[in-house]
Short mmCIF file of C-alpha atoms and ligand atoms in Angstrom, two decimals:
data_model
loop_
_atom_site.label_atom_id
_atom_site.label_comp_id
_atom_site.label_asym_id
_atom_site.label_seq_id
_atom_site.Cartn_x
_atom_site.Cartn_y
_atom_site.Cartn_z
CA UNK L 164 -43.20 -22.31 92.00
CA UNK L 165 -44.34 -23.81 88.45
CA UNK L 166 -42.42 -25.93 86.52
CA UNK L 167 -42.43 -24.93 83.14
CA UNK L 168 -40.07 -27.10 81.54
CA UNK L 169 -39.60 -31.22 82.50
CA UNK L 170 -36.95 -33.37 81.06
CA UNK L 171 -37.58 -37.06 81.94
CA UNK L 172 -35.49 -39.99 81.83
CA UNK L 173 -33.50 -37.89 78.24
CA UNK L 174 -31.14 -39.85 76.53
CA UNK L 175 -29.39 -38.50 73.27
CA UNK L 176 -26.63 -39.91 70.76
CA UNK L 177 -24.99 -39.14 67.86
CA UNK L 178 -24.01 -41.45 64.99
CA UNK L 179 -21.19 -41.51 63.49
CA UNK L 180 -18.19 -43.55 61.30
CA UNK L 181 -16.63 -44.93 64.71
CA UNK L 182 -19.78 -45.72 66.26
CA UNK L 183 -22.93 -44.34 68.22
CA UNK L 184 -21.52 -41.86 70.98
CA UNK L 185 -24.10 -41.80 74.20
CA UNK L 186 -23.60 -37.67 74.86
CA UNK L 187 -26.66 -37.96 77.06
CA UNK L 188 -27.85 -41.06 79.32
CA UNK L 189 -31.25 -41.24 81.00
CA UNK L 190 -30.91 -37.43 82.58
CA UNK L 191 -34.71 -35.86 84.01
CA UNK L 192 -34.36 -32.44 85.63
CA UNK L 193 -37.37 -29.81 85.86
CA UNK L 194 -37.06 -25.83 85.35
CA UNK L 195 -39.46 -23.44 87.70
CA UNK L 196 -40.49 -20.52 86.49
CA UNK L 197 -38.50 -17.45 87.48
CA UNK L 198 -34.97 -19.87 88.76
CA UNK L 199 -31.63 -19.57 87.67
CA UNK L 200 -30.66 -23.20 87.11
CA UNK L 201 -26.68 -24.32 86.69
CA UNK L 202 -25.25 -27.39 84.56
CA UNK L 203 -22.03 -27.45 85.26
CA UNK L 204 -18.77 -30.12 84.21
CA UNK L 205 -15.82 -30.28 82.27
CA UNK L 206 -16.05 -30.08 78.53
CA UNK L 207 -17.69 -33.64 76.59
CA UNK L 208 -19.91 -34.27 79.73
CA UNK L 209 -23.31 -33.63 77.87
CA UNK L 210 -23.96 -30.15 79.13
CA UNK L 211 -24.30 -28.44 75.90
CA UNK L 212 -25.50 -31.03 73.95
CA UNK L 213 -28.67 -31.62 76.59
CA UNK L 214 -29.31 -27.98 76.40
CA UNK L 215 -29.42 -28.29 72.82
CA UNK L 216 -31.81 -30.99 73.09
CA UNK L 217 -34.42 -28.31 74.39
CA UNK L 218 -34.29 -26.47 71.22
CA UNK L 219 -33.29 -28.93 68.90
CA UNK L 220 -30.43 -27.41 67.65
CA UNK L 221 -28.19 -30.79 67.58
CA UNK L 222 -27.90 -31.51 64.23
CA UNK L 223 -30.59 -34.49 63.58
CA UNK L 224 -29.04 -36.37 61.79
CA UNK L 225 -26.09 -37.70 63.18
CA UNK L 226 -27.98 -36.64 66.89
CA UNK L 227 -31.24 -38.56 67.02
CA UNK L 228 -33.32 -39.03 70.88
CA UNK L 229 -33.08 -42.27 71.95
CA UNK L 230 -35.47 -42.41 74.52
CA UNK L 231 -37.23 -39.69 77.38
CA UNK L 232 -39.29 -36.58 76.61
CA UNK L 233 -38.80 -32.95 77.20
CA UNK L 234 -42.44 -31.82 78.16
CA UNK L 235 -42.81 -27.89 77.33
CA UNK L 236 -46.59 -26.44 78.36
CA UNK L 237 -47.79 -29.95 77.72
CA UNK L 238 -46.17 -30.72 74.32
CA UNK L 239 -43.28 -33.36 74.00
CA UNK L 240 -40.11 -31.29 72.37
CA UNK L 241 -38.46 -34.50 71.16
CA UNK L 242 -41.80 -35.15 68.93
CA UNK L 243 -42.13 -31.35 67.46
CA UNK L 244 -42.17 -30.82 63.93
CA UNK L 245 -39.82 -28.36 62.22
CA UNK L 246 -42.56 -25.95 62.09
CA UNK L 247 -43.65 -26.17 65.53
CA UNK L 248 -40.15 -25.89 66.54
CA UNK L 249 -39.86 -22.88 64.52
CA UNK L 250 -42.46 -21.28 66.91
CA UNK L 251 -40.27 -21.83 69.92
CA UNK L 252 -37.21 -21.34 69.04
CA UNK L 253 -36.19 -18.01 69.95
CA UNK L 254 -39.16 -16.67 71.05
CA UNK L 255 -40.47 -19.11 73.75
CA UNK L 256 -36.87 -20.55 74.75
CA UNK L 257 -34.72 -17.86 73.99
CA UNK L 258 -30.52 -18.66 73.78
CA UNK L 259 -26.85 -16.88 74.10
CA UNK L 260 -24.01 -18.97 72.93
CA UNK L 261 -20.66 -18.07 74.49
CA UNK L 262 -19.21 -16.90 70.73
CA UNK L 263 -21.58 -14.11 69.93
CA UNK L 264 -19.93 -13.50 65.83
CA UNK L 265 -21.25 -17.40 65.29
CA UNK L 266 -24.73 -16.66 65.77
CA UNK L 267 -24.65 -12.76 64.82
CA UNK L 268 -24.74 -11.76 60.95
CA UNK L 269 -21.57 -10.07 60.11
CA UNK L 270 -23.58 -8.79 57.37
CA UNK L 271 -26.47 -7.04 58.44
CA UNK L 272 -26.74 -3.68 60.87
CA UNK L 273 -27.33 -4.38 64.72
CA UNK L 274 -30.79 -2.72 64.60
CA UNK L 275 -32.04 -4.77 61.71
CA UNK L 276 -31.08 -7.99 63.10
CA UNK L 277 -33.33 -7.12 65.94
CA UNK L 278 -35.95 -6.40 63.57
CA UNK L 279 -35.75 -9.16 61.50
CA UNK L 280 -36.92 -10.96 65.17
CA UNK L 281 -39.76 -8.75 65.23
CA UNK L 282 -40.90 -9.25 61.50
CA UNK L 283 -40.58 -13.07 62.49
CA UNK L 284 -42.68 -12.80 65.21
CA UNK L 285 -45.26 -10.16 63.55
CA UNK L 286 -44.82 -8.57 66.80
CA UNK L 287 -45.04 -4.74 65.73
CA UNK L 288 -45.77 -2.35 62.73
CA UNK L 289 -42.78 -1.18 60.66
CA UNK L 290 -43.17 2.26 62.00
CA UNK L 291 -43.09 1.23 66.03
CA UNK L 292 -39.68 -1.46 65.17
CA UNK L 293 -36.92 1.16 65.39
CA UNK L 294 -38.27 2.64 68.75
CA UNK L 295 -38.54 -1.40 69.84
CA UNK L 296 -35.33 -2.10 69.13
CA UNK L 297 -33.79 0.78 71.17
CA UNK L 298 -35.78 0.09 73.76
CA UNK L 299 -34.30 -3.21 73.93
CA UNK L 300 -30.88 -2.11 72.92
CA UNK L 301 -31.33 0.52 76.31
CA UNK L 302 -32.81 -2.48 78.12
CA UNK L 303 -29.56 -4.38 77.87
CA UNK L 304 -27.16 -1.17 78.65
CA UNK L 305 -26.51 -0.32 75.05
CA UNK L 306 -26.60 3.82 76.06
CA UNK L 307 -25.53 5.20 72.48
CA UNK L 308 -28.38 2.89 71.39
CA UNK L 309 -28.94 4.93 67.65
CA UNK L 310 -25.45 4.85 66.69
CA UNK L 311 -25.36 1.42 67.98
CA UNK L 312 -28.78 0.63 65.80
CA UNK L 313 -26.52 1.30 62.19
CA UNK L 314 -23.09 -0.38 63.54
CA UNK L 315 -22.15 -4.17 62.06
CA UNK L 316 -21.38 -6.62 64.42
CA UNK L 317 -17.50 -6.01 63.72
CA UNK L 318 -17.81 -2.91 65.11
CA UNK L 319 -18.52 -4.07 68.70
CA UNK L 320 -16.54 -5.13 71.27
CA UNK L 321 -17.09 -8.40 72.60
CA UNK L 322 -18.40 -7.31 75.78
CA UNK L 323 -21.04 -5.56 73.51
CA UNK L 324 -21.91 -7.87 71.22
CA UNK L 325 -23.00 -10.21 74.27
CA UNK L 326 -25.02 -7.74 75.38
CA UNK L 327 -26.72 -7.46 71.73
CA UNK L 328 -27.01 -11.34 71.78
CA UNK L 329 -29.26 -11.09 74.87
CA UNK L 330 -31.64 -8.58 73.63
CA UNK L 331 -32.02 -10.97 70.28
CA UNK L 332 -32.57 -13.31 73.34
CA UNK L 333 -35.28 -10.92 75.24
CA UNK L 334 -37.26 -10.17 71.51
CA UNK L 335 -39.79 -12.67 72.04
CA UNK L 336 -40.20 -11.95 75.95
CA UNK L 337 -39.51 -15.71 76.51
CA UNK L 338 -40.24 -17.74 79.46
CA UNK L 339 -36.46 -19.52 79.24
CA UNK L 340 -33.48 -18.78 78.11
CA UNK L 341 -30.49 -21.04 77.67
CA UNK L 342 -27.34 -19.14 78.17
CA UNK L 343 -24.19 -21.90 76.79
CA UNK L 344 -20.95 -20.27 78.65
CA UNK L 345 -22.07 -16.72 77.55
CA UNK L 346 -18.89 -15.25 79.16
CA UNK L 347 -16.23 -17.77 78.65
CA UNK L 348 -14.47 -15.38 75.57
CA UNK L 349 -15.02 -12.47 77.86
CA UNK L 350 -12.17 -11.02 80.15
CA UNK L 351 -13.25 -11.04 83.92
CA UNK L 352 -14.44 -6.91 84.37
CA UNK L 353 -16.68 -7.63 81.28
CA UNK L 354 -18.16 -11.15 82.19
CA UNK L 355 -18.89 -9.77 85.27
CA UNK L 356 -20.90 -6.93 84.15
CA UNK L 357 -22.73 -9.26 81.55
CA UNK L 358 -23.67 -11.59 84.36
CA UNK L 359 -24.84 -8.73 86.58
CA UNK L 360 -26.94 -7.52 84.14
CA UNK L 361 -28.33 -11.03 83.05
CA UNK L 362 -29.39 -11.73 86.81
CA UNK L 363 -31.07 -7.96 86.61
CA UNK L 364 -32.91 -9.02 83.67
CA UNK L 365 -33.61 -12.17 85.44
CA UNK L 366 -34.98 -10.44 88.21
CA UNK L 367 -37.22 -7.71 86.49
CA UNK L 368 -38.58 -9.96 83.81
CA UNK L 369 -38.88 -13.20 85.93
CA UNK L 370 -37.68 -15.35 82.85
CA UNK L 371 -35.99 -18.85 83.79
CA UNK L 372 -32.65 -19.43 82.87
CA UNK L 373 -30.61 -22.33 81.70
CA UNK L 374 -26.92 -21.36 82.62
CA UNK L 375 -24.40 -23.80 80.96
CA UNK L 376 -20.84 -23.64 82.18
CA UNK L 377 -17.74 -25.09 83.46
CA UNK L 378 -17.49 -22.22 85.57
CA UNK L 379 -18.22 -22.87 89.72
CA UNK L 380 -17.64 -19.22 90.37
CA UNK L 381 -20.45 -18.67 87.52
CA UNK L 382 -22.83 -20.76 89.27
CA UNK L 383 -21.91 -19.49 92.43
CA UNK L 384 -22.92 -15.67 91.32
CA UNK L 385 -26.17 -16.55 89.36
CA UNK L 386 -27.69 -19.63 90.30
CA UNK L 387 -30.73 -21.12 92.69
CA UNK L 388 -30.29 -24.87 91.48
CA UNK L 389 -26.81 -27.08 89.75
CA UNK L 390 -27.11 -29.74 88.27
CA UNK L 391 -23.74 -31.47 87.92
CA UNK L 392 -23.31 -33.71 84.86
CA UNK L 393 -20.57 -35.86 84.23
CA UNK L 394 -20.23 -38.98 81.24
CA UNK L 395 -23.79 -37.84 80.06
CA UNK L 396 -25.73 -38.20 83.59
CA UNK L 397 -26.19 -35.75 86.61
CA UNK L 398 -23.88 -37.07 88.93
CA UNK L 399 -25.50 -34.63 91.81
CA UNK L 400 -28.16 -32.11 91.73
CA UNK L 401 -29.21 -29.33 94.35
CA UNK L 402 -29.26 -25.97 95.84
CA UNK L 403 -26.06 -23.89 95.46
CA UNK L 404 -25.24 -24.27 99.41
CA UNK L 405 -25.94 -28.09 98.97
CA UNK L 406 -23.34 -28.17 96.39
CA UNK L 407 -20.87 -25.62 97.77
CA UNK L 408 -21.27 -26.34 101.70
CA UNK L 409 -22.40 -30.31 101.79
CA UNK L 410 -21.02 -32.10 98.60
CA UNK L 411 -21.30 -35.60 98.47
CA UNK L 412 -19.65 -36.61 94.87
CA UNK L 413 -16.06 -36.92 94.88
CA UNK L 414 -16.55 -35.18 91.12
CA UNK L 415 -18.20 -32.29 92.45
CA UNK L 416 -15.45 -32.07 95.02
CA UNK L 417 -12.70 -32.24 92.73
CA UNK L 418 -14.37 -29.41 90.48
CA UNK L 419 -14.42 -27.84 93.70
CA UNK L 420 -10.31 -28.38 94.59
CA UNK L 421 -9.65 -27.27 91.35
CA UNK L 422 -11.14 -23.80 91.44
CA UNK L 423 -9.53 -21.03 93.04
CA UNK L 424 -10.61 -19.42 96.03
CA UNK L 425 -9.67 -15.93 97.97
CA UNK L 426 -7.46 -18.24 100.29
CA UNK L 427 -5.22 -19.74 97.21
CA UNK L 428 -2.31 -18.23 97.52
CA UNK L 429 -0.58 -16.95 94.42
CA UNK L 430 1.97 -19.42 93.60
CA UNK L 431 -0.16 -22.49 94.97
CA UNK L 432 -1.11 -24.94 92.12
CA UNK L 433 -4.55 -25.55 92.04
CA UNK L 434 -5.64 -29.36 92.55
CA UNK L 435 -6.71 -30.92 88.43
CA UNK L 436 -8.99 -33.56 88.62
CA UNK L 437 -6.64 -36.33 87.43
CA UNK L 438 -7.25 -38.33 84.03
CA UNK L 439 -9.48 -38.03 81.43
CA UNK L 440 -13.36 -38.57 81.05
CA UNK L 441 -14.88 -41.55 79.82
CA UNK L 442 -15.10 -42.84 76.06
CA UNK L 443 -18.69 -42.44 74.91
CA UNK L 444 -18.67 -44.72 72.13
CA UNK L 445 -18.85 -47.31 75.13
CA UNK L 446 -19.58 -46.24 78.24
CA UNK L 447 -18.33 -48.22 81.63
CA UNK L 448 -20.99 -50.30 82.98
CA UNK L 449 -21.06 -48.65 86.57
CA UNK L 450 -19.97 -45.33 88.02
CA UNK L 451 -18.93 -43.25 84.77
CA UNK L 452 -16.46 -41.67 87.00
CA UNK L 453 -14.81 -44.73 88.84
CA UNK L 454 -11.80 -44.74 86.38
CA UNK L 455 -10.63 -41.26 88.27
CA UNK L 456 -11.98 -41.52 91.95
CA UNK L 457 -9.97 -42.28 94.67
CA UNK L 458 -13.00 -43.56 96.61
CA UNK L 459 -14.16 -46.15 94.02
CA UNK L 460 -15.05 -49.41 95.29
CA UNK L 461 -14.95 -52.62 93.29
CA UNK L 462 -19.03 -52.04 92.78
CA UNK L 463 -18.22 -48.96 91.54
CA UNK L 464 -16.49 -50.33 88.28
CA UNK L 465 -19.27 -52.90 87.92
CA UNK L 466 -22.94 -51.30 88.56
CA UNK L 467 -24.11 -47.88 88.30
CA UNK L 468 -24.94 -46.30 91.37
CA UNK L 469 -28.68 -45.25 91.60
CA UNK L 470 -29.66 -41.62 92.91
CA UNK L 471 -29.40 -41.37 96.73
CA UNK L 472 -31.53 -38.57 98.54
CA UNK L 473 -29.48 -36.56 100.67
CA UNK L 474 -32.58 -33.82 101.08
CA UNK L 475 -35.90 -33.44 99.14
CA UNK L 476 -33.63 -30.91 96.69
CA UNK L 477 -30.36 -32.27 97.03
CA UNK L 478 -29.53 -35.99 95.54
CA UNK L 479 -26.29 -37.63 93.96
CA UNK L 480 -25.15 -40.49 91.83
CA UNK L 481 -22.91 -42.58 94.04
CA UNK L 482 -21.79 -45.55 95.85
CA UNK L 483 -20.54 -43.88 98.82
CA UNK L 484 -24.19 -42.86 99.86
CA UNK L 485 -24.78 -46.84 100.10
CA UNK L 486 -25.88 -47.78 104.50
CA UNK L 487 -22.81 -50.33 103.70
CA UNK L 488 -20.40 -47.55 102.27
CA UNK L 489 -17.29 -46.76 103.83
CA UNK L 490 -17.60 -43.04 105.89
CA UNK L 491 -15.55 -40.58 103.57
CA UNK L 492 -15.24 -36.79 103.86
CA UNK L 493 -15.15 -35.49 100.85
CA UNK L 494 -11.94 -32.63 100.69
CA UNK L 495 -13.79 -29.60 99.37
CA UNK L 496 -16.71 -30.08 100.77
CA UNK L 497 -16.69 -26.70 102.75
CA UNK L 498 -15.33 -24.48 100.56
CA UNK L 499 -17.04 -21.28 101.25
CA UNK L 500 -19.57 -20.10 98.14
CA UNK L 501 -18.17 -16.71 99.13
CA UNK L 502 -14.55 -17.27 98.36
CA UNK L 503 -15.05 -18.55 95.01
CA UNK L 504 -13.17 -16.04 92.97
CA UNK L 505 -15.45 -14.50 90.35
FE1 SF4 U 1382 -16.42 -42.74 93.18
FE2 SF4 U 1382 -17.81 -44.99 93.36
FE3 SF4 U 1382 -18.95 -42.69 93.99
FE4 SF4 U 1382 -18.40 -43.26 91.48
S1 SF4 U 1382 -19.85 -44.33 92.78
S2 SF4 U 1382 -18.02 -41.35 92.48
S3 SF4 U 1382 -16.49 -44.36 91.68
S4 SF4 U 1382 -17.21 -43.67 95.03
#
């Protein structure tokens, strides 16, 4: 497979009155064409905010890069003008945010807004946009397509207005798309059928996609590849069996505990991962998670742990993958993919 996009050694900050928060430390990941690829934490681990980065839609300033590159078809992201971003955006790397009325115009008719994409582009005459934009609207599973084509946003459900969000996404026929929690406001029968029809359009137009969520039963569903990010680093990376079957970061296995599966019984309480996530303003020296493992070792507080390789695709951030490390079994490491209620 080709890569098409490469992060390297990304790190990204904001500034602000208390300080300079680190949202993003030194992360490097690479997207292959035609893979579904997971980042996955708790809220305020740099998920969103490294997504961002490969648009550029953190606000610069108070977010500025502080170091790495994001190489896209042999140009460096992090160095693209406004203009050339404008390219890009949207029609190369497409995006779905989870709140579909922040990024929709509550003023203008479903069709147009479609349109306007096309005029944007210069993709088709005046006369062949309508027919485009049902196509796309049919694409997506919008059946009633030219009553659909006149309605305002406000006149959708939610379920439906996701599903106009990612033909705005499809417009451009791009080779990515970043998808930030795109069912997270959705109730369960809907977020599945969005998902389903996300991996269809995966599947028949071989676009990449960037899936950002907190979600392990998400992942589980959609995705080839997680990345697991935790105080602004991937803590562990690999395939979705590596990370369900053979997890070897006690945060990973505590996401893990905390999700329930077919076998949690109704009134068990589900395991939290105890405490809070680091302060970003300073980050701890070593492990960013040592302040809630059980596992951590005095080294942990002191030095960050460099990435061990457990297999050629799976690696992870920590101490206990040391020669010298005590042997630990990490609780939820076989917690079966298929249990993972969706
Ligand atoms: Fe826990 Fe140490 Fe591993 Fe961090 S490096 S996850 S503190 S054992």
């Amino acid at each position: 497979m080709e890569k098409i996009l490469e992060v390297n050694d990304l790190s990204y900050s904001f500034c602000t009155y208390g300080g300079v928060v680190r949202a993003v430390r030194g992360v490097s990941f690479d997207i292959n064409e035609g893979e579904i690829v997971g980042i996955v934490g708790e809220s305020g681990c740099g998920k969103s905010v490294t997504a961002q980065c490969l648009i550029r839609l953190n606000p610069e300033p108070p977010g500025f890069f502080e170091s790495g590159s994001i190489s896209y078809k042999g140009s460096d992201i992090t160095k693209m003008t406004d203009k050339e971003m404008r390219k890009i955006r949207g029609v190369e790397i497409g995006f779905i945010f989870q709140d579909p009325m922040t990024s929709l115009n509550p003023t203008m008719k479903i069709g147009k807004q479609i349109e306007e994409i096309f005029v944007q582009r210069n993709l088709y005459s005046k006369k062949e946009m309508k027919s485009k934009a049902l196509e796309i609207l049919k694409m997506v599973g919008i059946s009633d397509g030219e009553r659909r084509y006149n309605q305002y946003p406000h006149e959708l459900s939610g379920g439906m207005k996701q599903r106009v969000m990612i033909a705005i996404a499809l417009v451009g026929n791009p080779g990515i798309i970043i998808a930030d929690e795109p069912t997270t406001s959705l109730d369960v029968t809907i977020e599945a059928q969005i998902l389903d029809l996300l991996k269809d359009l995966q599947k028949k137009l071989k676009t990449s996609i960037i899936l950002i969520t907190h979600d392990l039963g998400v992942i589980a569903k959609m995705c080839d590849r997680v990345l697991v990010m935790y105080g602004g680093k991937i803590v562990e990376r690999g395939t979705v069996d590596d990370i369900f079957y053979n997890t070897r970061h006690p945060y990973t296995s505590g996401l893990l505990c905390s999700i329930a599966s077919l076998e949690t019984e109704k009134d068990e309480e589900l395991e939290p991962i105890e405490g809070t996530p680091p302060d970003l303003f300073s980050p701890p020296p070593g492990c960013p998670f040592a302040a809630r493992c059980e596992y951590a070792m005095e080294v942990c507080y002191e030095t960050m742990p460099s990435e061990y390789t457990v297999t050629d695709e799976h690696k992870t951030m920590c101490w206990l993958q040391h020669e010298h490390a005590p042997e630990v079994v990490l609780p939820c490491k076989k917690q079966q993919k298929s249990e993972v209620l969706l």
